[in-house]
Amino acid sequence: MGIFDKDKWQEIYGTIKKNKLRTILTALGVFWGVFMLVFLLGMGKGLENGVYRDFGSGARNIMYTWANRTSMPYKGMKPGRRIRMKLDDIEALIAEIPELAEAAPRNFMGSIPVTYKESQENYELRGELTNLKDMVGLMVHQGRYLNQRDIDERRKVVVLGTEVIKLLFGDSTAVGSHVQLRGIDFQVVGVYGPRDIKDWTRDDMESVVIPLTTMDQAFGTNNEIDWLICQPKEGISVAAMEPKVRAVLKKRHKVHPDDKDGIGGFNLEEEFSQVQSLFMGIQLFLWFVGVGTLLAGIIGVSNIMLIIVKERTKEIGIRKAMGATPVSIINMILTESIFITALSGYIGLALGSIIIAGLSYLMVANDINVQKFYNPEVNLGVAVFSLMVLIIAGALAGLAPALHASRINPVEALKDE
Amino acid sequence: MIEIRGIHKYYSTEFNKLNVLKGIDLTINEGEFVSIMGSSGSGKSTLLNIAGILDEYDYGDYFLDGTLIKGMSQTKAALLRNEKIGFVFQSFNLLPFKTAKENVALPLYYQKMPREERQELAMKYLERVGLKEWADHYPNQMSGGQQQRVAIARALISKPKVILADEPTGALDSVTSEEVIDLFKQFNEEGVAFVIVTHEQEIANDTSRCIKVKDGLIEN
């Protein structure tokens, strides 16, 4: 009597059909367990996706570094000395730290007047190289961003934030026209903005970007930079690279190696991995709750199956008198149990997935933006795992009742009351 | 066919050991039509259960169709029951959620006979007991007499050597009782042995031999 024996399934179908309420009650516990597991994990995933989205779409394996006032005397210099990083620090870093893949600087010149024809507004002026755009998650709306020739030839080109365009240009096209930055003429080559619009990315919309080299030439910033993003080569952690970056910068700027100030830094990767482990914890907890619910459902099935077997004592006695072997009785109860558990679990899985997918779809379709919640999803691994657990669980749930059934004494079972 | 030699059976309770069968010797030949009588508690039902390999015994020997039935595994007992013995009970013991036809076909399911064949044979036997039109009815849609006839068809469908009937007319009125016994006789003429436990003298009179059990022993 194999699994695919048509006769056995007809027997089971017949039994189930005749005992609908009993079957539904049995199925309910497992259905609910799987549904909760899938639903909880799906919602947990939504929370996770939401928080990860808040990290933005820039690179995550990066560190920021900047210069501060020193706090320790060093080589005859007093503490409190102001340190400024410069463009040539980048070349030095690249040369001395083999782990470092890229370093992207930015220099701020504060708010300066930007003029287009008759209108003038004050905006933050930024000096950059070409490589910062992708690291911090910026996107180009029109035209282009800075390129290497702009840097090398110190071209007077500017990329404007989206809000700048709105206020200064209104409906007319900006790319190709000229604006004056603090009275100096620059050609507009592109329009940019943040990839994800957030409270803290508004600055990106209300600023203008020019090549760092041009900034030095036009405004005399002496190639200074305010901060630098460093990204290690693939496969190397930021933590492995960070001390070296700091050490090189300290050495170049004559900061005491033990000075906690002077050169500052922030490891985004570390921050990110902390959030990651938080979500590992949350997920573990959700699994715990979900599997617990599922387990309760399975124990429920086992209990109900046991009651069912007791209720069916007479039937089993009759079957035995008709020549049913203990194995065939075990087979019957187990298959029933697995069938009911797997089917109801599958329905729970399907419904949970549909609800999660529907929720995700509705949020996208209606453009609903919830803080810290985004794109809930059920991953395939969870689904496959649940189904396998269900089949094993069905077998376990049916085991005790099946063994009980196989031991039923037909003489006792058939005794007339 | 049935060879019982010096069989003892005890029932142990918490407080004492009850000796139900105290050394029974009994032979039933192939194709015989026998009744067993005795007051309740005489051990006649236990005797029937042992003969049907539903129950075990403590001492003695039981040969069924030449096979010694002793300390047998449940599986082997089930297979032997299926092959050699048919049961008819006082309360019919049909499966309530199966139709008459499915009930009759049940023993063949455990012989792993294909479904079509099973159903066909079940129809044949239902026809034999005059219930062809009732094949798709459920037990609760039938009278007691009809249910018992379905049970008889079920007992006979596996072509057993012997039918063990425990008070087969106990729940029936005298007219339907007679019909049941007539059916038994018909099948008996085809060579199937019948052992009928009863306490109705009329039925015992219809059989060719009446075995009287009293206090765990055979009287005659």
Coordinates of C-alpha atoms in Angstrom, one line a residue, chain A residues 1 5-11 14-15 17-19 312 314-329 332 406-412 414 416, chain B residues 11 49 53-55 74-76 78-79 81-82 85 87 89-98 103 106-110 112-116 118 138 154-155 166:
Chain A
M1 CA 0.0 0.0 0.0
D5 CA -2.5 3.8 -3.9
K6 CA -5.7 5.1 -5.4
D7 CA -7.8 2.8 -3.2
K8 CA -6.3 4.2 0.0
W9 CA -7.0 7.7 -1.0
Q10 CA -10.6 6.7 -1.9
E11 CA -10.9 5.2 1.6
G14 CA -14.7 8.6 2.0
T15 CA -13.9 8.9 5.7
K17 CA -16.3 13.4 3.4
K18 CA -18.5 11.7 6.0
N19 CA -16.9 13.5 8.9
R312 CA -13.6 5.0 15.8
K314 CA -15.7 0.2 16.7
E315 CA -14.9 1.0 13.1
I316 CA -11.3 -0.2 13.6
G317 CA -12.6 -3.3 15.3
I318 CA -14.8 -4.1 12.3
R319 CA -11.9 -3.5 9.9
K320 CA -9.7 -5.8 11.9
A321 CA -12.4 -8.5 11.9
M322 CA -12.6 -8.1 8.1
G323 CA -8.9 -8.8 7.9
A324 CA -7.2 -5.4 8.3
T325 CA -3.6 -5.8 9.5
P326 CA -2.1 -3.5 12.2
V327 CA 0.1 -2.0 9.5
S328 CA -2.8 -1.2 7.3
I329 CA -4.5 0.5 10.3
M332 CA -4.7 4.6 7.3
S406 CA -3.3 -0.6 15.8
R407 CA -3.5 -2.0 19.3
I408 CA -7.2 -1.9 19.6
N409 CA -8.5 -5.3 20.6
P410 CA -11.3 -6.2 18.2
V411 CA -13.1 -8.3 20.9
E412 CA -13.4 -5.2 23.1
L414 CA -17.0 -5.1 18.9
D416 CA -22.2 -4.7 22.1
Chain B
Y11 CA -9.6 -13.5 32.3
N49 CA -13.9 -15.2 19.4
I53 CA -8.8 -15.6 15.9
L54 CA -10.0 -12.4 17.5
D55 CA -9.0 -13.6 21.0
Q74 CA -1.7 -9.8 14.6
T75 CA -0.7 -9.5 11.0
K76 CA -0.8 -13.2 10.4
A78 CA -5.6 -10.7 10.2
L79 CA -4.6 -12.4 7.0
R81 CA -9.3 -14.1 9.2
N82 CA -9.6 -12.4 5.9
I85 CA -13.5 -16.6 8.3
F87 CA -18.2 -12.7 10.7
F89 CA -22.7 -9.9 14.4
Q90 CA -25.8 -9.2 16.4
S91 CA -25.6 -5.5 15.8
F92 CA -24.6 -5.9 12.1
N93 CA -21.4 -3.7 12.6
L94 CA -21.6 -2.1 9.2
L95 CA -19.5 1.1 8.7
P96 CA -22.1 3.9 8.8
F97 CA -20.4 6.2 6.4
K98 CA -20.1 3.6 3.7
N103 CA -19.5 -2.3 3.1
L106 CA -14.5 -4.0 2.4
P107 CA -12.9 -7.4 3.0
L108 CA -11.7 -7.4 -0.6
Y109 CA -10.0 -4.1 0.0
Y110 CA -7.7 -5.8 2.5
K112 CA -5.8 -5.6 -2.3
M113 CA -8.3 -6.5 -5.0
P114 CA -8.7 -3.7 -7.6
R115 CA -11.6 -1.4 -6.9
E116 CA -13.6 -2.2 -10.1
R118 CA -14.4 -5.4 -5.8
Y138 CA -26.3 3.9 3.7
R154 CA -19.9 -8.9 3.4
A155 CA -19.0 -12.0 5.5
D166 CA -22.8 -14.2 17.1

